[in-house]
Coordinates of C-alpha atoms in Angstrom, one line a residue:
M1 CA -68.8 -6.3 -29.4
I2 CA -69.4 -6.8 -32.9
N3 CA -66.0 -6.4 -35.5
V4 CA -67.7 -4.0 -38.6
P5 CA -65.8 -5.2 -41.6
T6 CA -63.1 -2.9 -43.0
Y7 CA -64.5 -1.5 -46.0
F8 CA -68.0 -0.7 -44.2
P9 CA -67.2 2.9 -42.9
G10 CA -66.3 3.4 -46.3
L11 CA -69.9 2.0 -48.2
L12 CA -71.1 3.8 -45.6
A13 CA -69.3 7.2 -46.3
A14 CA -70.0 7.2 -49.8
A15 CA -73.9 6.5 -49.4
V16 CA -74.2 9.2 -47.1
V17 CA -71.7 11.5 -49.8
L18 CA -73.6 10.7 -52.2
L19 CA -77.2 10.8 -50.4
L20 CA -76.0 14.9 -49.5
L21 CA -75.0 15.0 -53.0
W22 CA -78.0 14.4 -54.3
L23 CA -80.4 16.7 -52.2
A24 CA -77.4 19.7 -52.7
W25 CA -78.0 19.5 -56.8
R26 CA -81.9 18.7 -57.0
R27 CA -83.0 22.1 -55.7
P28 CA -84.1 24.6 -58.5
N29 CA -81.5 27.4 -56.8
R30 CA -78.4 27.6 -59.2
Q31 CA -75.9 29.7 -56.7
R32 CA -73.3 28.7 -55.3
L33 CA -73.6 25.3 -55.8
V34 CA -70.1 23.7 -56.0
W35 CA -69.6 25.5 -52.8
R36 CA -72.8 23.4 -51.4
L37 CA -72.0 19.7 -53.1
L38 CA -68.0 20.7 -51.8
A39 CA -69.9 20.8 -47.7
S40 CA -72.3 18.2 -48.2
A41 CA -69.2 15.7 -49.0
V42 CA -67.4 16.4 -46.5
A43 CA -70.3 17.1 -44.1
G44 CA -70.7 13.3 -45.4
V45 CA -67.2 12.1 -44.7
S46 CA -67.2 13.8 -41.6
L47 CA -70.0 12.0 -40.2
V48 CA -69.2 9.1 -40.5
L49 CA -65.7 9.5 -39.4
L50 CA -67.0 10.7 -35.9
V51 CA -69.3 7.4 -35.0
F52 CA -66.1 4.8 -37.1
P53 CA -62.6 7.0 -35.9
P54 CA -60.2 6.2 -38.2
A55 CA -56.4 5.4 -36.8
T56 CA -52.7 5.2 -37.5
Q57 CA -50.2 2.7 -36.7
Q58 CA -46.9 3.9 -35.2
A59 CA -44.0 1.6 -35.1
I60 CA -43.2 1.3 -31.4
S61 CA -40.1 -0.6 -29.6
P62 CA -41.4 -2.8 -26.5
G63 CA -37.7 -3.7 -25.9
T64 CA -36.0 -0.1 -25.5
A65 CA -36.6 3.1 -23.4
I66 CA -35.6 6.6 -22.6
L67 CA -34.7 6.7 -19.2
L68 CA -34.9 11.0 -18.4
T69 CA -32.9 12.5 -15.6
K70 CA -31.8 15.0 -13.6
G71 CA -29.9 17.7 -16.5
Y72 CA -31.0 15.7 -19.9
D73 CA -30.6 17.7 -22.6
S74 CA -33.5 18.3 -25.0
D75 CA -31.9 18.2 -28.2
T76 CA -30.2 16.1 -27.1
L77 CA -33.1 13.9 -26.6
A78 CA -34.9 14.8 -30.1
A79 CA -32.2 13.8 -31.8
L80 CA -32.1 10.4 -29.5
L81 CA -36.2 9.5 -31.1
Q82 CA -34.7 11.1 -35.0
G83 CA -32.4 8.1 -34.5
L84 CA -34.5 5.6 -33.5
E85 CA -36.2 3.1 -35.8
A86 CA -39.6 3.0 -33.4
K87 CA -40.4 5.3 -30.9
P88 CA -39.4 4.1 -27.3
Q89 CA -41.3 4.8 -24.4
V90 CA -40.5 7.2 -22.6
Y91 CA -39.9 7.4 -19.1
T92 CA -38.2 10.9 -16.3
Y93 CA -37.3 9.9 -12.9
K94 CA -36.0 12.7 -10.1
T95 CA -36.0 15.7 -12.9
A96 CA -39.1 18.0 -14.2
P97 CA -42.1 15.9 -16.4
A98 CA -41.1 15.8 -20.2
D99 CA -44.4 16.0 -23.3
D100 CA -45.8 12.5 -23.5
A101 CA -43.8 11.2 -20.8
V102 CA -43.9 8.5 -18.2
S103 CA -42.5 10.2 -14.1
L104 CA -41.2 7.1 -12.2
S105 CA -41.2 7.4 -8.8
S106 CA -38.5 4.0 -8.6
L107 CA -37.4 2.4 -10.8
Q108 CA -38.5 -0.9 -9.8
N109 CA -41.5 0.2 -11.6
L110 CA -39.6 -0.2 -15.2
R111 CA -40.3 -4.1 -15.4
Q112 CA -44.0 -3.4 -14.5
Q113 CA -44.7 0.2 -16.9
Q114 CA -42.6 -2.1 -19.7
P115 CA -42.1 -6.2 -18.5
G116 CA -40.0 -6.6 -22.3
L117 CA -37.7 -3.8 -21.1
Q118 CA -34.2 -4.6 -22.5
T119 CA -31.9 -1.3 -24.0
L120 CA -32.4 1.4 -21.6
H121 CA -31.5 4.7 -22.6
L122 CA -30.3 7.2 -20.2
L123 CA -30.2 11.4 -20.1
G124 CA -29.1 14.2 -18.4
Y125 CA -26.1 13.1 -14.8
G126 CA -26.6 9.3 -14.8
L127 CA -28.3 7.1 -11.4
D128 CA -26.9 6.5 -8.7
E129 CA -24.8 3.7 -7.3
D130 CA -27.4 2.3 -5.9
E131 CA -29.7 2.9 -8.0
L132 CA -28.4 1.1 -11.0
H133 CA -28.2 -1.5 -8.8
Q134 CA -32.2 -1.6 -9.6
L135 CA -31.6 -2.1 -13.4
V136 CA -30.4 -5.5 -13.1
N137 CA -30.3 -7.3 -16.5
I138 CA -31.0 -4.4 -19.2
R139 CA -28.4 -3.1 -21.3
L140 CA -27.8 0.6 -20.5
Q141 CA -26.7 2.9 -22.5
P142 CA -26.1 6.2 -21.6
H143 CA -26.2 9.8 -23.5
L144 CA -24.7 12.0 -20.6
S145 CA -24.4 15.2 -20.1
A146 CA -21.4 18.0 -20.1
T147 CA -20.7 18.6 -16.3
P148 CA -21.9 22.0 -14.6
A149 CA -19.4 24.1 -13.9
G150 CA -19.0 23.9 -10.1
A151 CA -16.1 22.6 -7.4
Q152 CA -15.1 19.0 -7.9
G153 CA -12.3 16.8 -5.4
V154 CA -13.1 19.0 -2.8
Q155 CA -11.5 18.1 0.7
W156 CA -11.3 18.9 3.6
P157 CA -10.2 17.9 7.9
Q158 CA -12.9 16.4 9.8
S159 CA -11.0 17.5 12.7
V160 CA -8.0 20.0 13.7
H161 CA -6.9 21.0 17.0
F162 CA -7.7 24.8 18.8
G163 CA -4.6 26.5 16.7
E164 CA -3.9 24.6 13.3
A165 CA -5.7 25.2 10.0
V166 CA -8.4 24.6 8.3
E167 CA -7.7 23.9 4.5
V168 CA -10.5 23.3 1.9
A169 CA -8.2 21.9 -1.3
G170 CA -10.3 21.3 -4.5
K171 CA -11.2 21.8 -8.4
Y172 CA -12.8 24.6 -9.8
T173 CA -14.2 24.6 -13.6
S174 CA -15.5 28.7 -14.4
G175 CA -17.5 29.1 -16.9
K176 CA -17.2 31.1 -20.0
Q177 CA -19.1 34.4 -19.2
A178 CA -17.1 36.2 -16.6
Q179 CA -14.4 36.0 -14.2
A180 CA -15.1 33.7 -10.9
K181 CA -14.0 34.5 -7.2
L182 CA -14.3 31.1 -4.4
Y183 CA -14.3 32.5 -0.9
L184 CA -14.8 30.8 2.3
Y185 CA -17.1 32.3 4.9
A186 CA -16.3 31.0 8.4
A187 CA -16.9 33.7 11.6
G188 CA -19.2 36.0 9.4
K189 CA -17.1 36.7 6.6
A190 CA -14.9 35.9 4.2
Q191 CA -11.9 34.6 5.8
D192 CA -10.1 33.7 2.2
S193 CA -10.4 34.0 -1.6
V194 CA -9.3 33.3 -4.3
A195 CA -9.7 34.4 -8.6
L196 CA -10.8 31.9 -10.8
Q197 CA -10.1 33.0 -14.9
P198 CA -13.3 32.4 -17.5
D199 CA -13.7 29.0 -18.9
S200 CA -10.2 27.3 -17.2
T201 CA -10.0 25.1 -14.1
L202 CA -8.2 25.7 -11.2
A203 CA -7.2 23.5 -8.3
F204 CA -7.5 26.4 -5.0
R205 CA -6.4 25.7 -1.5
L206 CA -7.9 28.5 1.0
R207 CA -7.8 28.1 4.8
Y208 CA -9.4 29.6 8.4
T209 CA -7.6 29.5 11.8
P210 CA -10.5 29.2 13.9
K211 CA -10.4 30.9 16.6
Q212 CA -11.9 28.3 19.6
A213 CA -12.4 25.1 19.9
G214 CA -16.1 23.6 19.2
R215 CA -18.4 22.3 16.0
F216 CA -18.6 24.9 13.7
T217 CA -19.7 24.7 10.0
Y218 CA -18.3 27.6 6.9
T219 CA -19.2 27.7 3.9
L220 CA -17.8 28.3 0.3
L221 CA -18.8 30.8 -2.0
A222 CA -18.3 30.9 -5.4
K223 CA -19.3 35.0 -6.9
T224 CA -19.4 35.6 -10.6
G225 CA -20.4 39.1 -11.5
D226 CA -23.5 40.2 -9.1
Q227 CA -24.3 36.0 -8.3
A228 CA -23.2 34.4 -5.2
D229 CA -24.2 30.5 -5.2
T230 CA -23.5 28.7 -2.4
L231 CA -21.5 25.4 -3.3
G232 CA -21.5 23.8 0.3
Q233 CA -20.8 23.7 3.8
V234 CA -17.3 22.3 5.5
P235 CA -18.2 20.9 9.2
V236 CA -15.3 21.0 10.9
Q237 CA -14.7 19.6 15.0
V238 CA -11.9 21.8 16.8
K239 CA -10.5 19.9 19.4
P240 CA -8.5 21.1 22.7
A241 CA -4.8 21.5 21.3
Q242 CA -3.2 19.2 21.9
Q243 CA -0.6 18.5 24.4
L244 CA 2.8 17.5 24.0
A245 CA 5.8 16.3 26.0
I246 CA 8.4 18.9 24.2
L247 CA 11.6 18.1 24.8
M248 CA 14.7 21.1 23.9
L249 CA 18.1 20.7 23.4
A250 CA 20.1 23.8 23.4
S251 CA 23.3 24.0 22.4
A252 CA 24.2 27.7 24.7
P253 CA 22.0 29.5 26.5
N254 CA 19.3 31.6 24.0
F255 CA 16.7 33.7 24.3
E256 CA 14.9 32.5 21.6
F257 CA 14.6 28.3 23.9
R258 CA 14.0 31.0 27.1
F259 CA 10.6 32.0 25.3
L260 CA 9.4 29.8 23.8
K261 CA 9.7 27.4 27.3
N262 CA 7.8 29.3 28.7
H263 CA 5.6 30.2 25.8
L264 CA 5.1 26.6 25.8
A265 CA 4.6 26.1 29.2
A266 CA 2.0 28.2 29.7
L267 CA 0.1 26.4 27.4
Q268 CA 0.1 23.4 29.7
H269 CA 3.0 22.1 27.3
K270 CA 4.6 19.0 29.6
V271 CA 7.9 20.9 28.5
A272 CA 12.1 19.9 29.6
L273 CA 14.6 21.2 28.8
R274 CA 19.1 20.8 29.0
T275 CA 20.8 23.5 27.9
T276 CA 24.5 22.9 27.5
V277 CA 26.9 25.3 29.7
S278 CA 30.1 24.4 28.8
K279 CA 32.1 21.3 27.9
A280 CA 31.1 19.8 30.8
I281 CA 28.0 21.4 32.4
T282 CA 24.8 21.0 31.6
Q283 CA 21.0 23.4 32.7
T284 CA 18.5 21.0 32.9
E285 CA 14.8 22.7 33.7
W286 CA 10.9 20.6 34.1
L287 CA 7.2 22.3 33.3
N288 CA 4.9 20.8 33.8
M289 CA 6.0 17.5 34.6
P290 CA 8.0 15.5 37.0
K291 CA 12.2 15.8 36.9
T292 CA 13.7 13.1 34.9
E293 CA 17.1 12.8 34.4
L294 CA 18.4 14.5 31.4
T295 CA 22.3 14.5 31.6
R296 CA 22.1 10.8 29.3
I297 CA 19.9 10.9 26.2
A298 CA 18.7 6.8 26.7
P299 CA 15.8 5.7 25.0
K300 CA 13.7 4.8 27.9
L301 CA 14.2 9.5 28.4
L302 CA 12.6 9.1 24.6
K303 CA 9.3 7.1 24.7
Y304 CA 7.9 10.3 27.3
F305 CA 7.9 12.8 24.5
D306 CA 6.7 13.4 21.2
V307 CA 8.2 16.3 20.4
V308 CA 12.4 17.2 20.7
V309 CA 13.4 21.2 19.5
T310 CA 16.8 20.9 19.2
E311 CA 19.9 23.4 17.1
P312 CA 22.6 21.7 14.8
E313 CA 25.0 22.1 17.1
A314 CA 22.6 20.4 19.9
L315 CA 23.2 17.7 17.8
E316 CA 26.7 17.5 17.3
N317 CA 27.6 17.7 20.9
L318 CA 25.6 14.4 21.6
S319 CA 27.1 11.3 22.2
T320 CA 26.7 8.6 19.0
T321 CA 25.2 6.6 21.6
E322 CA 22.1 9.6 22.4
R323 CA 22.3 10.5 18.7
T324 CA 21.5 6.7 18.3
A325 CA 18.8 6.4 20.3
L326 CA 17.0 10.0 18.9
Q327 CA 16.8 8.2 15.3
K328 CA 16.1 4.8 16.8
A329 CA 12.8 7.2 19.1
V330 CA 12.2 8.1 15.3
S331 CA 12.5 6.1 13.0
E332 CA 11.0 3.3 15.3
D333 CA 8.8 5.0 18.1
G334 CA 7.1 8.1 15.9
L335 CA 9.1 10.8 18.1
G336 CA 9.8 14.4 16.2
V337 CA 12.3 16.6 15.8
L338 CA 12.9 20.2 14.5
T339 CA 16.3 21.9 14.4
I340 CA 16.3 25.2 13.7
T341 CA 19.6 26.2 12.3
T342 CA 20.8 29.5 10.8
A343 CA 22.9 27.6 8.0
P344 CA 22.7 24.3 6.3
A345 CA 23.7 21.2 8.6
N346 CA 26.5 19.5 7.1
S347 CA 27.6 17.3 9.5
R348 CA 27.6 13.2 8.2
S349 CA 27.2 12.2 11.9
T350 CA 23.1 14.3 11.8
A351 CA 22.6 13.8 9.0
F352 CA 20.3 11.9 10.0
F353 CA 18.7 14.8 10.8
T354 CA 19.2 17.8 8.7
A355 CA 19.7 16.6 5.4
F356 CA 17.5 19.1 3.6
Q357 CA 18.7 20.5 0.3
S358 CA 19.1 24.4 0.6
R359 CA 20.1 27.6 -1.0
R360 CA 20.6 30.8 -0.6
L361 CA 19.1 33.6 -1.2
S362 CA 21.1 35.9 0.2
Q363 CA 24.9 37.2 0.3
Q364 CA 24.7 39.1 4.7
D365 CA 23.8 36.5 7.8
T366 CA 20.4 37.6 7.9
R367 CA 17.1 39.1 5.9
N368 CA 13.6 40.0 6.6
A369 CA 11.1 37.1 4.6
R370 CA 7.5 37.4 4.5
A371 CA 7.0 34.1 6.3
S372 CA 3.0 32.4 5.5
W373 CA 1.5 29.6 7.2
S374 CA -1.5 28.0 7.8
G375 CA -5.1 30.1 7.5
N376 CA -2.8 32.2 5.8
T377 CA -1.5 33.9 8.6
T378 CA 1.4 36.0 7.3
A379 CA 4.1 37.7 9.3
T380 CA 7.9 39.7 8.7
A381 CA 10.8 37.2 10.5
T382 CA 13.7 37.5 10.8
A383 CA 15.4 34.2 8.9
A384 CA 18.7 33.3 7.9
P385 CA 20.0 33.8 4.8
Y386 CA 18.8 30.0 3.4
A387 CA 15.8 28.3 2.2
L388 CA 14.5 24.7 2.4
I389 CA 14.6 23.5 -1.8
N390 CA 9.9 22.8 -2.3
T391 CA 10.3 18.5 -2.9
T392 CA 7.5 15.9 -3.2
A393 CA 9.0 14.7 0.0
V394 CA 9.2 17.2 2.1
N395 CA 5.7 18.7 4.4
N396 CA 6.0 22.6 3.8
L397 CA 5.4 24.1 7.1
V398 CA 6.3 27.9 6.8
E399 CA 6.9 29.6 3.1
E400 CA 7.0 32.9 2.3
Q401 CA 6.8 34.3 -1.7
G402 CA 8.1 32.8 -5.1
N403 CA 7.8 28.9 -3.6
V404 CA 10.2 29.3 -0.5
L405 CA 10.4 27.2 1.8
L406 CA 11.6 28.4 5.2
A407 CA 10.9 25.1 6.9
G408 CA 9.8 21.9 6.1
A409 CA 8.6 18.1 8.0
K410 CA 9.5 15.4 5.7
R411 CA 9.0 11.2 7.2
A412 CA 11.4 9.5 8.4
G413 CA 10.4 5.9 9.2
W414 CA 7.1 6.4 11.9
G415 CA 8.4 9.6 12.3
K416 CA 9.1 12.7 11.2
V417 CA 11.9 15.4 11.3
A418 CA 11.7 19.7 10.1
M419 CA 14.1 22.4 9.3
S420 CA 13.7 25.8 9.7
F421 CA 15.4 28.4 8.7
V422 CA 14.0 30.5 10.9
P423 CA 15.9 31.6 14.0
Q424 CA 14.2 33.7 15.9
T425 CA 10.7 34.4 16.5
F426 CA 10.7 36.3 19.8
P427 CA 11.0 39.1 18.6
W428 CA 7.5 38.9 18.0
Q429 CA 6.5 38.8 21.6
L430 CA 8.6 41.9 22.3
E431 CA 6.2 43.2 20.2
G432 CA 3.3 42.7 22.0
K433 CA 2.2 40.0 19.1
D434 CA 1.6 36.6 20.7
E435 CA -1.2 35.2 19.2
L436 CA 0.8 35.4 15.8
Y437 CA 4.1 33.7 17.8
S438 CA 1.6 31.3 19.3
S439 CA -0.3 30.8 15.7
Y440 CA 3.3 29.8 14.1
W441 CA 4.4 27.2 16.6
A442 CA 1.1 26.1 17.0
N443 CA 1.3 25.0 13.3
L444 CA 5.3 24.5 13.3
L445 CA 5.1 21.5 16.3
A446 CA 1.9 20.2 15.1
G447 CA 4.2 19.5 12.0
V448 CA 6.4 17.4 13.5
A449 CA 4.7 16.1 17.0
K450 CA 4.8 12.3 17.2
E451 CA 1.5 10.9 15.6
Q452 CA -1.5 9.8 18.5
V453 CA -2.9 6.5 18.0
Q454 CA -6.3 5.7 18.4
E455 CA -7.0 2.1 19.6
K456 CA -11.2 3.0 19.4
F457 CA -12.5 5.5 16.9
W458 CA -15.2 5.9 13.9
M459 CA -15.0 6.6 11.1
V460 CA -17.3 8.3 7.7
A461 CA -16.5 5.4 4.7
Q462 CA -18.7 6.8 2.4
P463 CA -20.4 8.9 0.6
Q464 CA -17.8 12.4 1.6
V465 CA -21.1 14.6 1.4
P466 CA -23.8 12.5 3.2
Q467 CA -27.2 13.6 2.7
P468 CA -30.9 13.3 4.1
D469 CA -32.8 10.4 2.9
Q470 CA -29.2 8.3 1.7
P471 CA -27.3 5.4 2.9
M472 CA -23.9 6.4 4.8
E473 CA -21.8 4.1 6.2
L474 CA -20.3 4.2 9.7
V475 CA -17.3 2.1 10.5
Y476 CA -16.2 1.4 14.0
T477 CA -12.5 -0.1 14.4
D478 CA -11.7 -1.3 17.7
Y479 CA -8.1 -3.0 18.0
T480 CA -8.5 -4.2 21.7
S481 CA -11.8 -6.5 20.6
E482 CA -11.3 -10.3 20.6
A483 CA -12.6 -12.8 18.0
K484 CA -15.1 -14.0 20.2
S485 CA -16.2 -10.7 21.9
G486 CA -19.8 -9.7 20.6
T487 CA -20.7 -6.8 18.7
P488 CA -20.5 -4.0 20.4
N489 CA -23.7 -1.5 20.6
A490 CA -23.1 1.9 18.9
T491 CA -26.2 4.7 19.4
I492 CA -26.1 8.2 16.3
T493 CA -28.3 11.2 17.9
S494 CA -29.5 14.2 16.3
L495 CA -27.3 16.9 18.2
S496 CA -31.0 19.2 16.6
D497 CA -33.7 17.5 18.1
S498 CA -32.2 15.5 20.6
V499 CA -33.6 12.0 19.1
S500 CA -31.7 8.4 19.3
I501 CA -31.5 5.1 17.8
N502 CA -29.8 2.3 17.9
L503 CA -27.6 1.2 15.2
P504 CA -27.2 -2.5 14.0
L505 CA -23.3 -3.2 13.2
A506 CA -22.0 -6.3 11.8
Q507 CA -18.0 -7.2 11.7
N508 CA -16.3 -7.4 8.9
I509 CA -15.3 -10.8 7.7
H510 CA -11.7 -9.9 6.5
Q511 CA -10.9 -7.3 9.0
L512 CA -11.9 -9.0 12.6
E513 CA -11.2 -5.3 14.3
K514 CA -13.9 -3.6 11.7
Y515 CA -17.3 -2.4 12.4
N516 CA -20.1 -1.8 9.9
G517 CA -23.5 0.2 9.8
T518 CA -25.0 1.3 7.2
F519 CA -27.7 4.6 8.9
W520 CA -30.1 6.5 6.9
P521 CA -30.7 9.6 8.2
R522 CA -33.9 11.6 8.2
S523 CA -32.4 15.2 8.1
G524 CA -29.1 17.6 8.2
G525 CA -26.9 19.0 10.2
W526 CA -24.3 17.7 12.8
Y527 CA -24.9 13.6 14.4
Q528 CA -23.0 12.1 17.5
V529 CA -22.3 8.1 17.2
Q530 CA -21.1 6.8 20.7
T531 CA -20.1 3.4 21.4
P532 CA -19.2 1.8 25.4
D533 CA -15.4 2.7 26.5
A534 CA -14.9 5.2 23.0
E535 CA -15.3 8.4 22.3
P536 CA -18.3 10.0 20.0
Y537 CA -17.4 10.7 17.6
Y538 CA -19.1 13.3 15.6
F539 CA -20.4 13.7 11.2
Y540 CA -22.4 16.4 9.5
V541 CA -25.1 15.4 7.1
H542 CA -25.4 17.8 4.7
D543 CA -28.7 19.3 2.7
A544 CA -29.5 17.8 -0.8
V545 CA -28.4 21.0 -2.7
D546 CA -24.9 21.0 -0.9
W547 CA -21.8 19.9 -3.2
S548 CA -24.1 18.7 -6.2
F549 CA -21.0 18.8 -8.7
A550 CA -19.3 16.8 -6.3
T551 CA -23.4 14.5 -6.5
I552 CA -22.7 15.2 -10.3
Q553 CA -19.5 14.1 -11.1
A554 CA -20.7 11.1 -8.6
R555 CA -23.4 9.9 -11.1
Q556 CA -21.8 10.2 -14.2
Q557 CA -18.6 8.2 -12.7
A558 CA -21.4 5.1 -10.9
T559 CA -22.7 5.0 -14.5
L560 CA -19.9 4.7 -16.5
E561 CA -18.1 1.6 -13.9
Y562 CA -21.7 0.2 -14.4
M563 CA -21.8 0.0 -18.5
A564 CA -18.5 -0.8 -18.6
K565 CA -19.1 -3.9 -16.2
Q566 CA -22.6 -5.1 -17.5
S567 CA -22.5 -7.9 -19.2
T568 CA -26.5 -8.3 -20.8
S569 CA -25.4 -8.1 -25.0
P570 CA -27.7 -6.2 -27.1
S571 CA -29.7 -8.1 -28.9
E572 CA -31.9 -7.2 -32.2
S573 CA -34.4 -4.5 -31.2
I574 CA -37.8 -5.4 -31.8
V575 CA -40.5 -3.2 -34.2
A576 CA -44.0 -3.7 -33.0
Y577 CA -46.9 -1.5 -34.6
K578 CA -49.8 0.1 -32.0
E579 CA -52.6 1.6 -33.3
E580 CA -53.6 5.3 -32.8
P581 CA -57.1 6.8 -32.8
V582 CA -56.8 10.7 -34.5
S583 CA -58.0 13.1 -32.7
L584 CA -62.0 13.3 -33.2
V585 CA -62.2 16.8 -33.0
W586 CA -61.1 17.5 -36.5
F587 CA -64.2 15.6 -37.5
F588 CA -66.7 17.3 -35.5
L589 CA -65.4 20.7 -36.3
L590 CA -65.7 20.0 -40.2
F591 CA -68.6 18.5 -39.5
A592 CA -70.0 21.0 -37.5
L593 CA -68.7 23.8 -39.9
S594 CA -70.1 22.1 -43.5
S595 CA -73.3 21.6 -41.5
A596 CA -73.6 25.6 -40.8
F597 CA -73.1 26.2 -44.4
L598 CA -75.3 24.4 -45.8
W599 CA -77.9 26.3 -43.3
L600 CA -77.5 29.1 -44.0
E601 CA -77.1 29.1 -47.2
E602 CA -80.0 27.6 -47.9
K603 CA -81.3 31.0 -45.3
F604 CA -80.1 32.9 -48.2

């Protein structure tokens, strides 16, 4: 290539212009002489510039770049470009293309595109933790967009037993336009809802009690005006009702314990009932279980039971040895004790089981209360004139309006003690409300029963919302394994297409009973992971559009944490200059127009 001196195009342009001006001047026709001279000059200059196109110098920063991610604000980008001395290269990643921006399929391509990159301005909602790890030794300066309206911190149980409620809780930030309403859809219709005022954040709690066992996917929906938006799916496995062993201690024969005994036995629970008939006489019954000695409450007897249902009078009738054995079974073995009463128990001997704060609501002996419990089930119940005081230590089991607790439970060592001010529920059965009666007692017993200890189980460690083509960590815990027993084999099966793969596991070096594995699901839906001698574990992979608000928050949090931990210190930005050729289109248009004018002017 021949290097042309920088002054050569100017000399050539001057010569061409002078020649054209001389030719235009020497024509005898002096009409339109000025326009002819001007067109000749323009034609000469544009012709030379077409042959030797000029270039402009543009300041660039080879160590700085801008990365646009999903949710970036164009105004923020414009303000950033205006504030920088030199224009950096702009890239887009997993978002719509932008003008003069280079689209990246992987962040690893950044180094290939710009080897000297030192500082990266990040716009949008941010990056995932795995993506941030690809930006090693690059100084990150985030300009994150504001979080849009949506649900955050949404939690729900992965599994419940039949009869228990599925509770979906979290926070929702509404927009400024109109009132929003959240719906929990299950079994084809809205089962629970809550309204939100515009431009507000509300902690919500939606409940639904499944009608049968199985694996189900419910939907959390937000409606603003006529617009409906699916926030995400709520996958839940409903297990068959837990078969409990229940010991009932009655101070005297009564209808409440009689109806409850028959109801629990019909559900195949193991039931033992001891009723005090007189001071020295007790009556005992056993249903769905072998007969055992009930005349004395001993530690060996209590090991067979999950729940004890009793009354304050029955607790007082126990000997000191029996109460000590019962208290030890609660605090050390996890037994649950439910006390049904009509008034606060002030006896010091039973304080371990009945020491709940309460207040009087009525001067009558009984009152009608609008009771509600799991799944937003409500009914009119005959209640005592007292209510439990709601404290942080008490778990709500049955309530009525005004934050009034009719029944609650609290921790007592490894087990729980509970108290209920609803002494009569058998009228529901007399009225034919069997489903209501069953729901009430399933909720009450589940809230106090001994927790089942699993020696082998699976769980999803992270993330809370697994999605296709994203890594998820599964953890298998085996408390029966020995140090040299070897790594167990695990198999994951997609329930939608029955495709199975083996999941490699690695033993945790600090907790030898735990084994970790990383799984990359390829599609959404239910999956099953199974290990020999352990119950199969089911988990759900959500669609990529589910729980977008939670995904945005996770990206923002990961980006901010990465920025706080980065050790790369900012360096002085180096400004370089590159030549940008001016478009030849303008010169061609000028040459064509001026030449056409000279040709037409000569004809006329």
